[in-house]
Amino acid sequence: MCGIVGAVAQRDIAEILVEGLRRLEYRGYDSAGIAVVDGQSNYQRLRRLGKVNELAQVTKNTSVIGGTGIAHTRWATHGEPSEANSHPHVSGDITIVHNGIIENHVPLRTLLESRGYQFLSQTDSEVIAHLVEWELKSATTLIEAVQKTAAQLEGAYGAVVMNRLDPKRLVVARSGSPIVIGCGVGENFLASDQLALLNVTRRFMFLEEGDIAEITRHEINIYDASGEQVEREITESNVEQDAGDKGKFRHFMQKEVYEQPTAIINTMEGRIRPGEVITESIGVHAVEILKKVEHVQIIACGTSYNAGMTARYWFESLAGVSCDVEIASEFRYRQFVTRPNSLLITISQSGETADTLAALRLAKERGYMGVMTVCNVAGSSMVRESDFAFMTRAGTEIGVASTKAFTTQLTALLMLVTALGKEQKRITQEKEKEIVDALYALPTQIEKALSFDKQIAALAPDFADKEHTLFLGRGEFYPIAVEASLKLKEISYIHAEAYAAGELKHGPLALVDADMPVVVVAPTNDLLEKLKSNIEEVRARGGLLYVFCAPKAGFESDQSMKIITLPHVSDITAPIYYTIPMQLLAYHVALIKGTDVDQPRNLAKAVTVE
Ligand code: M6R
């Protein structure tokens, strides 16, 4: 959840480190810090509460000299956001930054205190600094001290260690939190995400679980969990350099909402052709595996879970294959039964979400016929650890609120369902053609939905002064309503709930009054008439309705009901399409409320802690 950057170079690196933190700020933004050392062991550490900009200002005004350094942007887990709790943490000549959670920090703290160490923060991370300092007393090298330290840590970490007295190197350890090494010429870098380093290199090595590496200006030495020296492949990044740029948009979220037609086109490229989905494009063994699948188990968190919930309707109604969807943090801690010939699918934008990754690892030991991930980040842990990865090609998503990741996940899942149904001979050629035609039409239709921006913005003032909102949908539009409520609560801080509309009278109807807007996702489908009855139930209780529907749905605006009529689209892709106005609504409400749209309070983009 935090961001880490490090460098060993001849030039002064403070500016590079701060720029790296800016690019990582989406991972956490409670406080930030930097520590730099020069060739003569002159050392500076600066830390600031708040966003990276605070740190950038002070770094600019202080001349920070030195070619070796580490930096960190924090999302608080242990200890409030404060300067004292900001990283880097120090113990004697040792400085560290850490991403993750050290679960056994309490006994370690007691042990270290008994050895005379004084703790200056409330963080779990500080134990790493003191442990390395202690181990270095008996170790011959810094890497040996870090290896001995790592052996005592429980939990997740990506941690970087710098020794003021040995300024030529950094040592980095990965266990549960991603770390990439950026390879330069006469200089090397590291970070928790390659995005941080794209302005200095495009060549990356991805550390694997348990790896500990030492980087100097000219060398990178990596040791695996057993202490064996290993090679890790260098890959050329294809992430766009300007991914961290808002361009003409006011916020990353807005930019990403508008990028959806292109992101969907990219996700479909090479995977469909007129009339058919190309099963082989899903993975080398896809045909063979999909033929045998009898059950699908989806695991995910947050928005990705909502994508899974939507796909469940498709797996069962289109492909005729049973499907369960579960929140990763629940799945991993309960006794579950693996059904025969069951395919496990994780869905994740980042590919690093701690709970989803842990569920994936658990599932690999529990007899699933295969583990697949639908993921947006190449080289991420989930991609590397799955049997096959179906990549969404949304491009880098920076806004904490997931938008284009969600609609590309849905696009990928719909293609997967179609391939599955076809391989199992449950989807006819005509049906396959209908689905593929709907997919081809989708990007243009989404452009049209985006042109409703102004009309939707005009609704936003009705929501901005409310404390509660209700979203309703039925069938596959119920998870779309859930996703809409997540978007609104996440960026506008308005309490938003979503219900399957049929559940209304079983409780939530009691909440309905003129102070609670009720948003209904109401496309034309088999359930429309049922939904109309649910709408009447709200109307009869004085509720104010905002109905998003298709032409000829038979709704009319009046004092208690505003109708937003969107152009007609295929029933099949309608869940993807109806997501767009929901995203726009959340965005415009947040604008009026003046919240931090891209970095909403208390949240971070990649949740790499439990
Ligand atoms: O990277 P993932 O898709 O695994 O992340 C899962 C959730 O943390 C994420 O979808 C979160 O709910 C969104 N930021 C909400 O917009």
XYZ file of C-alpha atoms and ligand atoms in Angstrom:
626
model
C 0.000 0.000 0.000
C 2.964 2.270 0.423
C 5.355 3.370 -2.304
C 9.088 2.750 -2.273
C 11.830 4.169 -4.485
C 15.584 3.709 -4.216
C 18.665 4.531 -6.272
C 22.407 4.010 -6.398
C 23.936 6.456 -8.858
C 26.789 8.840 -9.367
C 24.530 11.844 -9.836
C 22.464 13.417 -7.040
C 19.287 11.382 -6.841
C 16.959 13.342 -4.521
C 14.954 14.734 -7.434
C 14.597 11.288 -9.051
C 13.404 9.815 -5.778
C 10.816 12.544 -5.213
C 9.576 12.251 -8.805
C 9.292 8.479 -8.251
C 7.218 9.103 -5.134
C 4.912 11.439 -7.047
C 4.257 8.644 -9.502
C 3.603 6.240 -6.642
C 1.469 8.562 -4.599
C -1.648 6.665 -5.646
C -0.380 3.826 -3.412
C -0.519 5.888 -0.247
C -0.443 9.518 0.679
C -0.466 10.017 4.438
C 3.175 11.103 4.676
C 6.397 10.885 2.716
C 10.116 10.812 3.384
C 13.548 10.551 1.822
C 17.061 9.666 3.019
C 20.168 10.245 0.934
C 23.838 9.564 1.528
C 26.873 10.735 -0.462
C 30.200 8.967 -1.085
C 31.672 10.438 2.115
C 28.800 9.109 4.234
C 27.218 12.544 4.636
C 23.595 11.763 5.314
C 20.290 13.643 5.173
C 16.786 12.530 6.032
C 13.648 14.587 5.421
C 10.109 13.541 6.310
C 6.809 15.351 6.018
C 3.236 14.663 7.017
C 0.789 14.867 4.107
C 1.271 14.471 0.408
C 4.467 14.105 -1.583
C 4.265 17.765 -2.553
C 5.058 18.744 1.044
C 8.208 16.658 0.872
C 9.035 17.951 -2.621
C 8.937 21.546 -1.345
C 11.262 20.926 1.549
C 13.621 18.819 -0.580
C 13.802 21.640 -3.116
C 14.607 24.191 -0.425
C 17.249 22.026 1.248
C 20.120 21.003 -0.920
C 20.073 17.222 -0.677
C 23.355 15.878 -2.002
C 24.210 12.244 -2.666
C 23.885 9.407 -5.144
C 22.458 6.684 -2.896
C 19.056 7.014 -1.341
C 15.660 5.637 -0.484
C 12.239 7.253 -0.324
C 8.745 6.292 0.752
C 5.133 7.442 0.567
C 3.025 5.978 3.359
C -0.465 4.598 3.799
C -0.772 4.245 7.550
C -1.472 0.826 9.038
C 0.334 0.786 12.409
C 0.427 4.250 13.949
C -1.377 7.395 12.873
C -0.150 9.510 9.966
C 2.553 11.704 11.578
C 6.106 12.786 10.907
C 7.448 10.416 13.569
C 5.691 7.473 11.928
C 6.875 8.434 8.436
C 9.535 6.404 6.731
C 12.520 6.168 6.386
C 13.160 4.819 9.890
C 16.617 4.852 11.375
C 18.638 2.751 13.794
C 22.248 3.877 14.201
C 23.727 3.941 10.710
C 20.919 1.863 9.241
C 17.985 3.451 7.387
C 15.029 1.497 6.053
C 11.774 1.910 4.155
C 9.100 -0.760 4.323
C 5.905 -1.645 2.517
C 3.621 -4.281 4.080
C 2.884 -5.401 7.627
C 5.209 -7.126 10.090
C 2.768 -9.323 11.984
C 5.144 -10.314 14.796
C 6.278 -6.754 15.473
C 5.077 -6.815 19.091
C 7.370 -9.654 20.303
C 10.187 -8.298 18.142
C 9.762 -4.884 19.700
C 9.924 -6.364 23.198
C 13.052 -8.313 22.257
C 14.726 -5.257 20.742
C 13.815 -3.069 23.714
C 15.421 -5.647 25.988
C 18.558 -5.204 23.863
C 18.465 -1.480 24.565
C 16.883 -0.149 21.362
C 14.633 2.866 21.758
C 11.599 3.077 19.487
C 10.750 6.485 18.093
C 7.606 5.557 16.170
C 4.459 3.494 16.640
C 5.065 1.621 13.396
C 5.636 -2.085 12.897
C 8.325 -1.143 10.343
C 10.786 0.301 12.833
C 11.631 -3.210 14.096
C 13.303 -3.888 10.727
C 15.749 -1.004 11.196
C 16.754 -2.154 14.692
C 16.961 -5.814 13.719
C 19.295 -5.072 10.813
C 21.394 -2.821 13.042
C 21.658 -5.638 15.575
C 22.435 -8.353 13.027
C 25.074 -6.215 11.332
C 27.127 -6.335 14.529
C 27.873 -10.016 13.867
C 27.388 -10.237 10.070
C 30.163 -9.602 7.594
C 27.981 -7.926 4.975
C 24.787 -5.885 4.874
C 23.071 -8.537 2.777
C 23.873 -11.186 5.394
C 22.380 -8.948 8.096
C 19.232 -8.493 5.993
C 18.980 -12.244 5.361
C 19.180 -12.880 9.115
C 16.589 -10.187 9.722
C 14.229 -11.558 7.070
C 14.345 -14.957 8.746
C 12.809 -13.381 11.879
C 10.018 -11.462 10.158
C 6.456 -12.744 9.824
C 4.007 -11.002 7.540
C 4.485 -9.149 4.301
C 7.267 -6.873 3.297
C 9.056 -5.125 0.556
C 11.892 -3.446 2.420
C 14.992 -1.537 1.424
C 17.990 -1.067 3.678
C 20.760 1.528 3.426
C 23.911 1.690 5.550
C 25.320 5.210 5.973
C 28.817 3.788 6.398
C 28.604 1.724 3.209
C 26.995 4.157 0.766
C 27.749 2.194 -2.396
C 24.881 -0.255 -2.042
C 21.250 -0.844 -1.149
C 19.808 -4.169 -0.046
C 16.195 -4.997 -0.819
C 14.002 -7.885 0.346
C 10.710 -9.037 -1.086
C 8.157 -11.191 0.675
C 4.538 -10.484 -0.092
C 5.058 -6.949 -1.400
C 6.239 -6.351 -4.946
C 9.664 -4.905 -5.745
C 11.152 -4.182 -9.160
C 14.743 -3.369 -9.917
C 15.274 -0.777 -12.631
C 18.482 -1.346 -14.577
C 20.345 1.741 -15.717
C 23.778 2.432 -17.173
C 26.247 2.961 -14.356
C 23.306 3.353 -11.996
C 20.534 1.114 -10.714
C 17.174 1.716 -9.126
C 14.407 -0.065 -7.303
C 10.768 0.615 -6.588
C 7.523 -0.976 -5.547
C 6.101 -0.293 -9.031
C 7.896 0.214 -12.338
C 5.796 3.343 -12.914
C 8.041 5.158 -10.424
C 11.113 4.664 -12.587
C 9.875 5.073 -16.141
C 11.629 8.426 -16.495
C 15.020 6.805 -15.754
C 14.813 3.325 -17.261
C 12.552 0.929 -19.135
C 14.486 -2.234 -18.225
C 13.210 -4.079 -15.194
C 13.815 -7.191 -13.131
C 10.926 -8.411 -10.990
C 11.998 -9.905 -7.685
C 10.282 -13.141 -6.723
C 8.891 -14.131 -3.344
C 11.680 -14.533 -0.812
C 14.323 -12.827 -2.976
C 16.891 -10.572 -1.349
C 19.038 -8.443 -3.645
C 21.965 -6.123 -3.392
C 22.265 -3.306 -5.887
C 25.287 -1.126 -6.537
C 25.937 1.241 -9.460
C 27.341 -1.599 -11.577
C 25.975 -4.808 -10.100
C 22.746 -6.501 -9.160
C 23.118 -9.685 -7.091
C 19.961 -11.599 -6.259
C 19.572 -14.462 -3.775
C 16.448 -16.577 -3.492
C 14.699 -17.677 -0.295
C 17.186 -20.535 0.189
C 20.137 -18.153 -0.128
C 21.166 -19.431 -3.599
C 22.361 -16.754 -6.016
C 19.848 -16.555 -8.882
C 19.309 -14.656 -12.129
C 16.073 -12.828 -12.810
C 15.177 -11.998 -16.371
C 15.328 -8.383 -17.537
C 12.154 -7.295 -19.308
C 11.537 -4.185 -21.364
C 8.552 -2.286 -19.988
C 5.666 -1.523 -22.298
C 3.925 0.761 -19.807
C 3.370 4.172 -21.371
C 5.707 6.883 -20.123
C 2.894 9.407 -19.874
C 0.718 7.064 -17.795
C 1.294 9.385 -14.870
C -0.017 12.421 -16.783
C -3.560 13.809 -16.554
C -3.353 15.415 -19.997
C -6.333 17.673 -20.638
C -8.349 16.142 -17.805
C -8.906 17.546 -14.361
C -8.442 14.226 -12.597
C -6.986 10.814 -13.391
C -10.366 9.288 -12.675
C -11.980 11.488 -15.299
C -9.223 10.653 -17.802
C -9.630 6.953 -17.094
C -13.417 7.104 -17.496
C -12.880 8.677 -20.916
C -10.228 6.127 -21.870
C -12.720 3.269 -21.624
C -13.608 2.914 -25.307
C -9.907 2.570 -26.180
C -9.181 0.318 -23.217
C -12.004 -1.995 -24.283
C -10.819 -2.054 -27.904
C -7.314 -2.942 -26.675
C -8.675 -5.686 -24.437
C -10.588 -7.253 -27.338
C -7.766 -6.984 -29.875
C -6.641 -10.383 -31.160
C -9.225 -12.120 -28.996
C -12.294 -11.791 -31.178
C -12.826 -11.798 -34.914
C -16.096 -11.382 -36.784
C -18.533 -13.965 -35.459
C -16.246 -15.602 -32.915
C -14.114 -15.463 -29.811
C -10.623 -16.894 -30.338
C -10.305 -19.362 -27.465
C -6.556 -19.904 -28.020
C -5.959 -16.220 -27.291
C -6.945 -16.841 -23.672
C -3.935 -19.056 -23.070
C -1.919 -21.935 -24.451
C -3.966 -24.635 -22.731
C -7.265 -22.749 -22.762
C -9.093 -25.013 -25.225
C -8.128 -28.161 -23.366
C -8.985 -26.735 -19.924
C -12.236 -24.977 -20.866
C -13.620 -28.163 -22.388
C -13.354 -29.868 -18.980
C -14.518 -27.098 -16.640
C -17.613 -28.033 -14.636
C -17.523 -25.207 -12.125
C -15.959 -21.774 -11.803
C -14.890 -20.246 -8.498
C -14.133 -16.515 -8.665
C -12.138 -14.751 -5.942
C -11.599 -10.997 -5.791
C -11.967 -7.826 -3.711
C -13.777 -4.514 -4.141
C -14.525 -3.460 -7.686
C -12.951 -6.646 -9.045
C -15.361 -8.633 -6.878
C -18.237 -6.689 -8.443
C -16.903 -7.669 -11.874
C -16.912 -11.295 -10.716
C -20.480 -10.971 -9.441
C -21.591 -9.681 -12.832
C -19.740 -12.442 -14.645
C -21.460 -15.060 -12.500
C -24.735 -14.265 -14.281
C -22.980 -14.728 -17.621
C -21.251 -17.998 -16.655
C -24.558 -19.536 -15.667
C -26.938 -17.985 -18.206
C -24.703 -17.995 -21.294
C -22.244 -20.868 -20.743
C -24.411 -23.022 -18.458
C -21.516 -23.545 -16.043
C -22.093 -23.049 -12.324
C -20.149 -20.229 -10.768
C -19.505 -19.019 -7.216
C -17.985 -15.678 -6.393
C -16.401 -14.896 -3.072
C -14.594 -12.028 -1.402
C -10.959 -13.084 -1.074
C -10.616 -12.154 2.597
C -13.543 -14.479 3.409
C -12.566 -17.327 1.123
C -9.041 -17.618 2.454
C -10.147 -18.027 6.062
C -12.980 -20.479 5.772
C -13.130 -24.216 5.255
C -14.176 -24.526 1.646
C -14.945 -27.534 -0.485
C -13.318 -27.730 -3.918
C -15.808 -28.938 -6.459
C -14.661 -31.463 -9.084
C -13.197 -29.959 -12.256
C -13.391 -26.500 -10.828
C -11.456 -23.595 -12.350
C -10.356 -20.896 -9.944
C -10.279 -17.372 -11.331
C -8.842 -14.398 -9.476
C -9.767 -10.959 -10.735
C -7.508 -8.057 -9.889
C -6.490 -4.765 -11.432
C -3.153 -4.655 -9.646
C -2.414 -8.355 -9.374
C -0.987 -7.623 -5.941
C -4.027 -7.414 -3.633
C -2.861 -9.289 -0.543
C -6.070 -11.189 0.174
C -6.645 -12.230 -3.438
C -3.038 -13.317 -3.812
C -3.205 -15.348 -0.597
C -6.442 -16.986 -1.783
C -4.778 -17.853 -5.087
C -1.836 -19.466 -3.305
C -4.163 -21.403 -1.033
C -6.278 -22.586 -3.951
C -3.216 -23.932 -5.743
C -2.864 -26.481 -2.957
C -6.531 -27.393 -2.883
C -7.182 -29.381 -6.022
C -8.481 -26.834 -8.501
C -8.005 -27.994 -12.071
C -6.338 -24.692 -12.877
C -5.779 -21.216 -11.529
C -6.413 -18.338 -13.854
C -6.152 -14.607 -13.273
C -7.885 -11.755 -15.028
C -5.429 -8.982 -14.372
C -4.269 -5.595 -15.628
C -0.625 -5.571 -14.577
C 1.851 -7.696 -16.510
C 4.548 -9.141 -14.296
C 2.406 -8.801 -11.170
C 2.437 -11.567 -8.572
C -0.929 -12.979 -9.626
C 0.080 -13.101 -13.271
C 3.301 -14.877 -12.430
C 1.745 -17.339 -10.023
C -1.316 -18.341 -12.055
C -1.446 -21.178 -14.551
C -2.705 -18.731 -17.114
C -3.387 -15.029 -17.171
C -6.001 -13.265 -19.231
C -4.748 -9.689 -19.367
C -7.071 -6.739 -19.440
C -5.354 -4.012 -21.385
C -6.741 -0.997 -19.598
C -3.346 0.702 -19.341
C -2.127 2.097 -16.053
C -4.985 3.054 -13.754
C -3.947 5.766 -11.313
C -7.219 6.968 -9.806
C -7.888 5.016 -6.644
C -11.479 4.563 -7.795
C -11.378 1.794 -10.332
C -13.150 2.604 -13.614
C -11.532 1.387 -16.815
C -10.164 -1.624 -14.944
C -13.743 -2.648 -14.141
C -15.174 -2.324 -17.648
C -12.189 -4.100 -19.204
C -12.513 -6.879 -16.620
C -16.138 -7.284 -17.669
C -15.131 -7.302 -21.332
C -12.492 -9.973 -20.711
C -14.877 -12.054 -18.616
C -17.570 -11.907 -21.270
C -15.072 -13.164 -23.854
C -14.007 -15.916 -21.461
C -17.601 -16.987 -20.812
C -18.234 -17.085 -24.556
C -15.140 -19.196 -25.164
C -16.169 -21.541 -22.358
C -19.728 -21.912 -23.663
C -18.450 -22.494 -27.168
C -15.868 -25.115 -26.140
C -18.578 -26.905 -24.164
C -20.990 -26.637 -27.101
C -23.507 -24.749 -25.003
C -23.270 -21.536 -26.987
C -24.454 -21.837 -30.569
C -22.692 -20.139 -33.451
C -25.595 -17.659 -33.692
C -25.317 -16.790 -30.006
C -21.557 -16.445 -30.266
C -22.011 -14.076 -33.189
C -24.587 -12.073 -31.250
C -22.161 -11.691 -28.319
C -19.239 -10.762 -30.550
C -21.366 -8.238 -32.465
C -22.383 -6.697 -29.153
C -18.726 -6.495 -28.106
C -17.710 -4.843 -31.369
C -20.442 -2.242 -30.944
C -19.552 -1.487 -27.329
C -16.715 1.095 -27.644
C -18.830 3.386 -29.840
C -21.805 2.963 -27.551
C -19.654 3.897 -24.579
C -18.571 7.055 -26.436
C -22.275 7.894 -26.677
C -22.824 7.192 -22.976
C -19.919 9.537 -22.218
C -21.681 12.284 -24.157
C -24.295 12.271 -21.355
C -21.681 13.821 -19.100
C -23.371 17.250 -18.890
C -26.815 15.795 -18.316
C -25.484 13.637 -15.504
C -23.497 16.541 -14.036
C -26.801 18.406 -13.789
C -28.128 15.700 -11.456
C -25.143 15.833 -9.134
C -26.313 18.798 -6.975
C -29.339 16.707 -5.906
C -26.933 14.219 -4.319
C -24.162 16.420 -2.983
C -26.039 17.604 0.118
C -27.470 14.187 0.999
C -26.079 11.821 3.591
C -27.431 8.567 2.189
C -28.160 7.135 -1.236
C -29.657 3.893 -2.404
C -28.837 2.096 -5.678
C -31.136 -0.586 -7.064
C -30.766 -3.137 -9.828
C -31.921 -6.642 -10.645
C -30.164 -9.609 -12.228
C -26.747 -8.726 -13.628
C -27.539 -5.059 -12.974
C -27.555 -5.672 -9.233
C -23.722 -5.924 -9.123
C -23.620 -2.849 -11.367
C -25.687 -1.037 -8.720
C -23.235 -2.304 -6.076
C -20.314 -0.972 -8.093
C -22.127 2.361 -8.549
C -22.630 2.654 -4.786
C -18.967 1.788 -4.167
C -17.874 4.547 -6.561
C -20.092 7.129 -4.904
C -19.141 6.308 -1.313
C -15.466 6.017 -2.157
C -14.981 9.428 -3.730
C -17.804 11.567 -2.333
C -17.941 10.086 1.202
C -21.726 9.875 0.948
C -23.123 6.719 2.454
C -24.341 4.631 -0.468
C -25.960 1.206 -0.355
C -26.971 -1.083 -3.144
C -29.760 -3.611 -3.051
C -31.171 -6.161 -5.397
C -34.454 -4.326 -6.009
C -36.525 -7.353 -4.987
C -35.040 -7.111 -1.489
C -36.302 -3.578 -0.949
C -39.445 -4.523 0.894
C -37.513 -6.887 3.149
C -35.915 -4.039 5.056
C -34.299 -1.127 3.236
C -37.642 0.375 2.246
C -37.851 1.628 5.830
C -35.023 4.053 5.029
C -36.689 5.653 2.049
C -37.801 9.262 2.369
C -37.342 12.504 0.444
C -33.810 12.874 1.826
C -32.488 9.708 0.282
C -32.102 9.696 -3.508
C -32.737 6.288 -5.033
C -30.852 5.479 -8.238
C -32.250 2.678 -10.384
C -30.351 0.882 -13.145
C -33.284 -0.070 -15.350
C -32.392 -1.321 -18.839
C -35.003 -3.051 -20.935
C -34.872 -6.747 -20.120
C -37.021 -9.559 -18.747
C -36.966 -8.062 -15.266
C -38.071 -4.562 -16.217
C -41.707 -5.061 -15.223
C -40.650 -6.439 -11.831
C -38.328 -3.478 -11.407
C -41.174 -1.098 -12.179
C -43.096 -2.507 -9.211
C -40.063 -1.905 -6.997
C -39.897 1.674 -8.283
C -43.543 2.183 -7.358
C -42.791 0.925 -3.846
C -40.248 3.737 -3.493
C -42.543 6.335 -5.020
C -45.365 5.441 -2.660
C -43.036 6.232 0.288
C -42.117 9.699 -1.009
C -38.707 8.651 -2.323
C -36.913 10.602 -5.060
C -35.967 8.416 -7.990
C -33.273 8.693 -10.666
C -33.930 6.050 -13.278
C -31.325 5.180 -15.925
C -33.139 3.334 -18.685
C -33.403 2.565 -22.399
C -35.806 4.191 -24.879
C -39.287 2.685 -24.819
C -38.863 1.600 -21.194
C -42.130 3.362 -20.482
C -40.968 5.736 -17.735
C -41.945 9.390 -17.569
C -40.228 12.102 -15.574
C -42.326 13.806 -12.918
C -41.779 15.479 -9.557
C -40.658 12.329 -7.848
C -38.775 10.713 -10.717
C -36.018 11.896 -13.058
C -35.508 9.735 -16.122
C -32.198 9.502 -17.950
C -32.798 7.699 -21.217
C -29.676 6.190 -22.753
C -29.471 4.865 -26.331
C -30.427 1.220 -26.708
C -27.663 -1.419 -26.532
C -27.592 -5.210 -26.553
C -28.811 -6.872 -23.333
C -25.546 -8.792 -23.242
C -23.170 -5.847 -22.956
C -25.632 -3.555 -21.170
C -24.039 -4.121 -17.719
C -20.762 -2.706 -19.054
C -22.523 0.190 -20.755
C -24.694 1.171 -17.753
C -21.566 1.411 -15.622
C -20.515 4.595 -17.448
C -23.290 6.941 -16.243
C -22.800 5.588 -12.718
C -19.107 6.504 -12.823
C -19.932 9.976 -14.159
C -22.524 10.527 -11.453
C -20.060 9.640 -8.674
C -17.409 11.849 -10.262
C -19.642 14.924 -10.518
C -20.979 14.542 -6.983
C -17.386 14.340 -5.707
C -16.487 17.473 -7.688
C -19.246 19.423 -5.971
C -18.230 18.065 -2.588
C -14.639 19.091 -3.282
C -13.147 15.790 -2.171
C -9.818 14.492 -3.384
C -11.173 12.500 -6.312
C -8.015 10.620 -7.242
C -6.787 9.985 -3.735
C -9.835 9.693 -1.501
C -9.203 9.761 2.206
C -8.072 6.598 3.998
C -7.701 4.594 0.774
C -4.878 3.480 -1.484
C -4.743 1.960 -4.915
C -3.005 -1.336 -4.391
C -3.994 -3.045 -1.149
C -0.929 -5.164 -0.545
C -1.691 -5.598 3.151
C -4.366 -7.770 4.677
O -6.191 -4.410 -7.629
P -7.477 -5.113 -7.285
O -8.446 -5.096 -8.392
O -7.251 -6.478 -6.729
O -8.083 -4.234 -6.102
C -9.212 -4.637 -5.404
C -9.857 -3.477 -4.702
O -9.007 -2.947 -3.730
C -10.246 -2.372 -5.669
O -11.039 -2.864 -6.697
C -11.012 -1.248 -4.945
O -12.213 -1.710 -4.438
C -11.244 -0.115 -5.933
N -10.192 0.831 -5.833
C -12.535 0.580 -5.757
O -12.714 1.558 -6.734
